[in-house]
Amino acid sequence: MSGYRLATIPGDGIGVDVTAEAVRVLDAVLPDLVWTEFDWSCENYTRTGAMMPPDGVEQLAGFDAILLGAVGFPGVPDHISLWGLLIPLRRAFGQYVNLRPVRLLPGTESALRGRTADDLDILIVRENSEGEYSQIGGMHNEGRRDEFVLQESVFTRTGCERIIRYAFERAAERSGQLCSATKSNGIIHSMPYWDSVFERIAAEYPQVRTRQMHVDALAAELVLHPDRLDVIVGSNLFGDILSDLAAAITGGLGLAPSGNINPERTGPSMFESVHGSAPDIAGQGIANPVAEILAGAMLLEQLGESAAATAVDRAVCDVLAAGEVRTPDLGGTATTAELGSAIAARAAELAHRTATADLG
């Protein structure tokens, strides 16, 4: 273990509440972490006119990883918070993989009747730096009857190949199944190109069984037959939508983590919960910190601290399975801090047990 340098950006709303608990849990398993907090948020935007300072990328470049809370607040348009902070960081640090594991955790219930944890364990690999999330385009003839907007998508060979190959690698590690989200029947250029790249790379992985499904049919498959799915790869927009749907059917967004991954490790990766900032419940001590804590486990795994990551993941599962400490969204009365403390205590116990066994 080493004193990793980690940056936190708590952001807005409940992002502040849940990030504090994730830090608490990570400190419980690796006590020599060195944290630096950055107050970049929509509040910062209203004060300074920017989500982060002009040298924000440079300030973060030297850290080993970044833990992000959530951004967004009434009065600040969502595209401001997204394009002023998240997307610039994802692109600057080569975080072209958005990894979203979605599973039914112990002690929680699916929105789907009769589904168990065996049916709901899916890994969504989302392209994170190009695709439909492009700034190319604009509004024309504004204010006139012939006003129109043009929005371009960008699908490069490099971008498609690297995200699809990453998904094949993860599928090969898991069940050997990979499903690609497409819409080539209606989107005439980008999706047939995506399909062709997928088919070409599939030839390199004969051990992986593949499917290609139109995204609307795949959304239905997630609800009707989630047990038939394991790893899903999709473009930026499709991956975003499908991962939120998958999280909703596996217990809710308060339980779903995500990672913005730089697989080559040429820059820091960034980890966050899937949920938003929920300003209506911010500061009330009732937000569920599990998604952010599991994002912290993903951060530890990326750093190569697998034992610590496993301790955090197991601690979450153990505390939820016991059912004694739950936030209101899970049917309990515990506060954000109480659930975070319970998970931290269990994680510390598991980490100590592992360390003692290794010494023995």
Coordinates of C-alpha atoms in Angstrom, one line a residue:
M1 CA 0.0 0.0 0.0
S2 CA 1.1 3.5 -0.7
G3 CA -0.1 7.0 0.0
Y4 CA -2.1 7.5 -3.1
R5 CA -3.0 11.1 -4.0
L6 CA -6.7 11.3 -4.6
A7 CA -8.9 14.2 -5.6
T8 CA -12.5 14.7 -4.6
I9 CA -15.0 16.9 -6.3
P10 CA -18.1 16.6 -4.1
G11 CA -20.1 18.9 -6.4
D12 CA -23.7 19.8 -5.6
G13 CA -26.6 18.6 -3.6
I14 CA -26.3 15.1 -2.2
G15 CA -23.0 14.8 -4.0
V16 CA -21.5 16.5 -0.9
D17 CA -23.2 14.2 1.5
V18 CA -22.4 10.9 -0.2
T19 CA -18.8 11.8 -1.1
A20 CA -18.0 12.3 2.6
E21 CA -19.2 8.7 3.3
A22 CA -17.2 7.2 0.4
V23 CA -14.1 8.9 1.7
R24 CA -14.8 7.6 5.2
V25 CA -15.1 4.0 3.9
L26 CA -12.0 4.2 1.7
D27 CA -10.0 5.6 4.6
A28 CA -11.2 2.6 6.7
V29 CA -9.5 0.1 4.4
L30 CA -6.5 2.2 3.3
P31 CA -5.7 4.7 6.0
D32 CA -2.8 6.3 4.3
L33 CA -4.7 7.9 1.4
V34 CA -4.0 11.5 0.8
W35 CA -7.1 13.5 -0.2
T36 CA -7.5 16.9 -1.8
E37 CA -10.9 18.5 -2.2
F38 CA -11.9 20.8 -5.0
D39 CA -15.1 22.9 -4.6
W40 CA -16.0 22.9 -8.3
S41 CA -19.7 22.9 -8.6
C42 CA -22.8 24.8 -9.9
E43 CA -22.4 27.1 -6.9
N44 CA -18.9 27.8 -8.1
Y45 CA -20.4 28.6 -11.5
T46 CA -22.8 31.1 -10.1
R47 CA -20.0 32.7 -8.2
T48 CA -17.3 32.7 -10.9
G49 CA -19.0 32.0 -14.2
A50 CA -17.1 28.7 -14.6
M51 CA -17.6 25.2 -13.3
M52 CA -13.9 24.9 -12.8
P53 CA -10.9 27.2 -13.2
P54 CA -9.1 27.5 -16.6
D55 CA -6.2 25.3 -15.2
G56 CA -8.6 22.7 -13.7
V57 CA -7.2 19.9 -15.9
E58 CA -3.6 20.8 -14.9
Q59 CA -4.6 20.8 -11.2
L60 CA -6.0 17.3 -11.4
A61 CA -3.4 15.8 -13.7
G62 CA -1.0 14.7 -11.0
F63 CA -3.5 12.7 -8.9
D64 CA -3.8 9.0 -9.0
A65 CA -7.6 9.0 -9.3
I66 CA -10.6 11.3 -8.9
L67 CA -13.8 10.8 -6.8
L68 CA -16.7 12.9 -8.1
G69 CA -19.9 13.5 -6.2
A70 CA -22.7 14.8 -8.4
V71 CA -23.2 18.1 -10.3
G72 CA -26.4 20.0 -11.1
F73 CA -28.5 22.6 -9.4
P74 CA -31.7 24.5 -10.2
G75 CA -30.9 27.7 -12.1
V76 CA -27.9 26.3 -13.8
P77 CA -28.7 24.5 -17.1
D78 CA -27.6 20.9 -17.2
H79 CA -25.5 21.4 -20.3
I80 CA -23.5 24.0 -18.4
S81 CA -22.6 21.6 -15.6
L82 CA -21.9 18.7 -18.1
W83 CA -19.8 20.6 -20.6
G84 CA -18.1 22.7 -18.0
L85 CA -16.8 19.9 -15.9
L86 CA -17.5 16.3 -16.7
I87 CA -16.9 16.1 -20.4
P88 CA -13.7 18.2 -20.4
L89 CA -12.2 16.0 -17.7
R90 CA -13.3 12.8 -19.5
R91 CA -11.7 13.9 -22.7
A92 CA -8.6 15.5 -21.3
F93 CA -7.7 12.4 -19.3
G94 CA -8.5 9.8 -22.0
Q95 CA -11.4 8.4 -20.0
Y96 CA -13.0 6.8 -23.0
V97 CA -14.6 4.0 -21.1
N98 CA -17.7 4.6 -18.9
L99 CA -18.0 1.4 -17.0
R100 CA -21.4 0.8 -15.2
P101 CA -21.9 -2.4 -13.3
V102 CA -25.5 -3.0 -12.4
R103 CA -26.6 -5.8 -10.1
L104 CA -29.2 -6.7 -7.5
L105 CA -27.5 -6.3 -4.2
P106 CA -28.3 -8.4 -1.1
G107 CA -31.2 -7.2 0.9
T108 CA -32.7 -5.2 -2.0
E109 CA -35.5 -5.8 -4.4
S110 CA -35.8 -5.5 -8.1
A111 CA -38.5 -3.5 -9.7
L112 CA -39.1 -6.6 -11.8
R113 CA -41.3 -9.2 -10.2
G114 CA -39.6 -12.4 -9.2
R115 CA -36.1 -11.5 -10.3
T116 CA -33.1 -12.6 -8.2
A117 CA -29.5 -11.6 -8.1
D118 CA -28.7 -14.4 -10.5
D119 CA -30.9 -12.7 -13.1
L120 CA -29.6 -9.2 -12.6
D121 CA -25.8 -8.9 -12.9
I122 CA -24.9 -6.8 -16.0
L123 CA -21.9 -4.8 -17.0
I124 CA -22.5 -1.9 -19.4
V125 CA -19.6 -0.5 -21.3
R126 CA -20.4 2.9 -22.6
E127 CA -18.3 4.9 -25.1
N128 CA -17.4 8.0 -23.1
S129 CA -15.7 10.6 -25.3
E130 CA -17.3 11.0 -28.7
G131 CA -20.5 9.6 -30.4
E132 CA -23.7 11.6 -29.9
Y133 CA -22.2 13.9 -27.3
S134 CA -20.6 16.2 -29.7
Q135 CA -20.3 20.0 -29.9
I136 CA -20.4 20.0 -33.6
G137 CA -23.5 21.8 -35.0
G138 CA -25.5 24.8 -34.1
M139 CA -28.7 26.8 -34.5
H140 CA -29.4 28.5 -37.8
N141 CA -31.9 31.2 -38.9
E142 CA -32.7 31.8 -35.2
G143 CA -36.1 33.5 -34.7
R144 CA -37.3 32.9 -38.2
R145 CA -39.9 30.4 -39.4
D146 CA -37.2 28.4 -41.1
E147 CA -35.2 28.1 -37.9
F148 CA -33.4 24.8 -37.4
V149 CA -30.7 23.2 -35.4
L150 CA -28.0 20.8 -36.6
Q151 CA -26.4 18.3 -34.2
E152 CA -23.5 16.1 -35.5
S153 CA -22.4 12.8 -34.0
V154 CA -18.7 11.7 -34.2
F155 CA -17.8 8.0 -34.6
T156 CA -14.1 7.6 -35.3
R157 CA -12.4 4.3 -36.1
T158 CA -10.1 4.7 -33.1
G159 CA -13.0 5.5 -30.8
C160 CA -15.2 2.6 -31.9
E161 CA -12.4 0.1 -32.0
R162 CA -11.0 0.8 -28.6
I163 CA -14.4 0.7 -26.7
I164 CA -15.6 -2.4 -28.5
R165 CA -12.4 -4.2 -27.9
Y166 CA -12.5 -3.2 -24.3
A167 CA -16.0 -4.7 -24.1
F168 CA -14.8 -7.9 -25.7
E169 CA -12.0 -8.2 -23.1
R170 CA -14.5 -7.8 -20.2
A171 CA -16.9 -10.2 -21.8
A172 CA -14.1 -12.8 -22.1
E173 CA -13.4 -12.4 -18.4
R174 CA -17.0 -12.9 -17.4
S175 CA -19.6 -15.2 -19.1
G176 CA -18.3 -14.9 -22.6
Q177 CA -21.4 -13.0 -23.8
L178 CA -21.5 -9.6 -25.4
C179 CA -24.4 -7.6 -26.8
S180 CA -24.0 -4.5 -28.9
A181 CA -26.6 -1.7 -28.9
T182 CA -27.2 -0.3 -32.3
K183 CA -29.9 1.4 -34.3
S184 CA -28.7 0.7 -37.9
N185 CA -32.2 0.4 -39.2
G186 CA -32.9 4.1 -38.6
I187 CA -29.5 5.9 -38.2
I188 CA -28.0 5.5 -41.7
H189 CA -24.3 6.3 -41.3
S190 CA -23.0 6.0 -37.7
M191 CA -24.7 2.9 -36.6
P192 CA -23.9 0.7 -39.7
Y193 CA -20.3 1.8 -39.2
W194 CA -20.5 0.9 -35.5
D195 CA -21.9 -2.5 -36.5
S196 CA -19.1 -3.1 -39.0
V197 CA -16.4 -2.4 -36.4
F198 CA -18.2 -4.7 -33.9
E199 CA -18.3 -7.5 -36.5
R200 CA -14.7 -7.1 -37.4
I201 CA -13.4 -7.2 -33.8
A202 CA -15.7 -10.1 -33.0
A203 CA -13.6 -12.2 -35.4
E204 CA -10.7 -11.7 -33.0
Y205 CA -12.7 -13.2 -30.0
P206 CA -14.2 -16.5 -31.2
Q207 CA -14.7 -17.5 -27.6
V208 CA -17.2 -14.7 -27.1
R209 CA -20.9 -15.2 -28.1
T210 CA -22.2 -12.0 -29.7
R211 CA -25.6 -10.4 -30.3
Q212 CA -26.4 -7.1 -32.0
M213 CA -29.8 -5.6 -31.0
H214 CA -31.5 -2.3 -31.9
V215 CA -31.5 -0.2 -28.8
D216 CA -35.3 -0.1 -28.5
A217 CA -35.5 -3.9 -28.5
L218 CA -32.5 -4.1 -26.1
A219 CA -34.4 -1.8 -23.7
A220 CA -37.3 -4.2 -23.8
E221 CA -34.9 -7.1 -23.3
L222 CA -33.5 -5.5 -20.1
V223 CA -37.0 -5.5 -18.7
L224 CA -38.4 -8.8 -20.0
H225 CA -35.3 -11.0 -20.1
P226 CA -32.4 -9.4 -18.1
D227 CA -31.0 -12.9 -17.4
R228 CA -30.1 -13.2 -21.1
L229 CA -27.7 -10.3 -20.9
D230 CA -24.2 -10.0 -19.4
V231 CA -22.0 -7.4 -21.0
I232 CA -23.5 -4.7 -23.1
V233 CA -21.5 -2.2 -25.2
G234 CA -23.0 1.0 -26.6
S235 CA -22.3 4.4 -28.0
N236 CA -22.3 7.4 -25.6
L237 CA -26.0 8.1 -25.8
F238 CA -27.3 4.5 -26.0
G239 CA -25.0 3.4 -23.1
D240 CA -26.2 6.3 -21.0
I241 CA -29.8 5.5 -21.4
L242 CA -29.5 1.8 -21.0
S243 CA -27.4 2.0 -17.9
D244 CA -30.0 4.2 -16.1
L245 CA -32.7 1.8 -17.1
A246 CA -30.6 -1.2 -15.9
A247 CA -29.9 0.6 -12.6
A248 CA -33.6 1.3 -12.1
I249 CA -34.6 -2.3 -12.4
T250 CA -31.8 -3.5 -10.1
G251 CA -32.7 -1.5 -7.0
G252 CA -32.4 2.1 -8.0
L253 CA -29.9 4.8 -9.0
G254 CA -28.8 5.1 -5.3
L255 CA -27.1 1.8 -5.6
A256 CA -25.4 2.1 -9.0
P257 CA -21.7 3.2 -9.3
S258 CA -19.8 4.1 -12.4
G259 CA -16.2 4.7 -13.5
N260 CA -14.7 6.9 -16.2
I261 CA -11.8 4.8 -17.1
N262 CA -8.5 5.5 -18.8
P263 CA -7.5 1.9 -19.5
E264 CA -3.9 2.8 -20.5
R265 CA -3.5 4.8 -17.2
T266 CA -2.0 7.8 -19.0
G267 CA -4.1 10.0 -16.9
P268 CA -6.3 9.7 -13.7
S269 CA -9.6 7.8 -14.0
M270 CA -12.7 9.3 -12.3
F271 CA -15.4 7.5 -10.3
E272 CA -18.9 8.6 -9.5
S273 CA -22.4 7.4 -8.7
V274 CA -24.9 7.2 -11.5
H275 CA -27.5 9.3 -9.6
G276 CA -27.8 13.1 -9.9
S277 CA -27.4 15.8 -7.2
A278 CA -31.0 15.6 -5.9
P279 CA -31.0 19.1 -4.5
D280 CA -34.4 18.6 -2.9
I281 CA -33.0 16.2 -0.3
A282 CA -29.5 17.7 0.0
G283 CA -28.2 18.3 3.5
Q284 CA -31.0 16.4 5.1
G285 CA -28.9 13.3 5.9
I286 CA -31.2 10.9 4.1
A287 CA -29.3 10.3 0.8
N288 CA -28.2 6.7 0.1
P289 CA -24.3 6.7 -0.1
V290 CA -24.0 3.1 -1.4
A291 CA -23.5 4.1 -5.1
E292 CA -20.7 6.5 -4.2
I293 CA -19.1 4.0 -1.9
L294 CA -19.2 1.3 -4.6
A295 CA -17.7 3.9 -7.0
G296 CA -14.9 4.1 -4.4
A297 CA -14.5 0.4 -4.6
M298 CA -14.1 0.7 -8.4
L299 CA -11.5 3.4 -7.8
L300 CA -9.5 1.0 -5.5
E301 CA -9.7 -1.7 -8.1
Q302 CA -8.3 0.7 -10.8
L303 CA -5.4 1.5 -8.5
G304 CA -4.6 -2.2 -8.2
E305 CA -5.8 -2.5 -4.6
S306 CA -8.0 -5.5 -5.2
A307 CA -8.1 -6.7 -1.6
A308 CA -9.3 -3.3 -0.4
A309 CA -11.8 -3.0 -3.2
T310 CA -13.2 -6.5 -2.3
A311 CA -13.4 -5.5 1.4
V312 CA -15.5 -2.5 0.5
D313 CA -17.8 -4.4 -1.9
R314 CA -18.3 -7.2 0.7
A315 CA -19.0 -4.7 3.4
V316 CA -21.8 -3.0 1.4
C317 CA -23.3 -6.4 0.7
D318 CA -23.0 -7.6 4.3
V319 CA -24.6 -4.4 5.8
L320 CA -27.4 -4.4 3.2
A321 CA -28.1 -8.1 3.7
A322 CA -28.3 -7.6 7.5
G323 CA -31.0 -5.0 7.0
E324 CA -30.5 -3.2 10.2
V325 CA -29.1 0.0 8.8
R326 CA -30.9 1.4 5.8
T327 CA -31.6 4.8 4.4
P328 CA -35.3 5.8 3.7
D329 CA -35.1 4.9 0.0
L330 CA -34.4 1.3 1.1
G331 CA -37.3 1.3 3.6
G332 CA -35.2 2.2 6.7
T333 CA -34.7 5.2 9.0
A334 CA -30.9 5.4 9.0
T335 CA -29.1 8.6 8.1
T336 CA -26.5 8.9 5.3
A337 CA -23.7 9.0 8.0
E338 CA -25.1 6.0 9.9
L339 CA -25.1 3.8 6.8
G340 CA -21.7 5.1 5.8
S341 CA -20.3 4.4 9.3
A342 CA -21.7 0.9 9.3
I343 CA -20.2 0.1 6.0
A344 CA -16.8 1.6 7.0
A345 CA -16.7 -0.4 10.2
R346 CA -17.5 -3.7 8.4
A347 CA -15.0 -2.8 5.6
A348 CA -12.2 -2.1 8.2
E349 CA -13.0 -5.5 9.9
L350 CA -12.8 -7.4 6.6
A351 CA -9.6 -5.6 5.5
H352 CA -7.9 -6.3 8.9
R353 CA -8.9 -10.0 8.6
T354 CA -7.4 -10.2 5.1
A355 CA -4.2 -8.5 6.2
T356 CA -3.9 -10.8 9.2
A357 CA -4.4 -13.9 7.0
D358 CA -1.7 -12.6 4.6
L359 CA 0.8 -12.1 7.4
G360 CA 0.0 -15.6 8.7

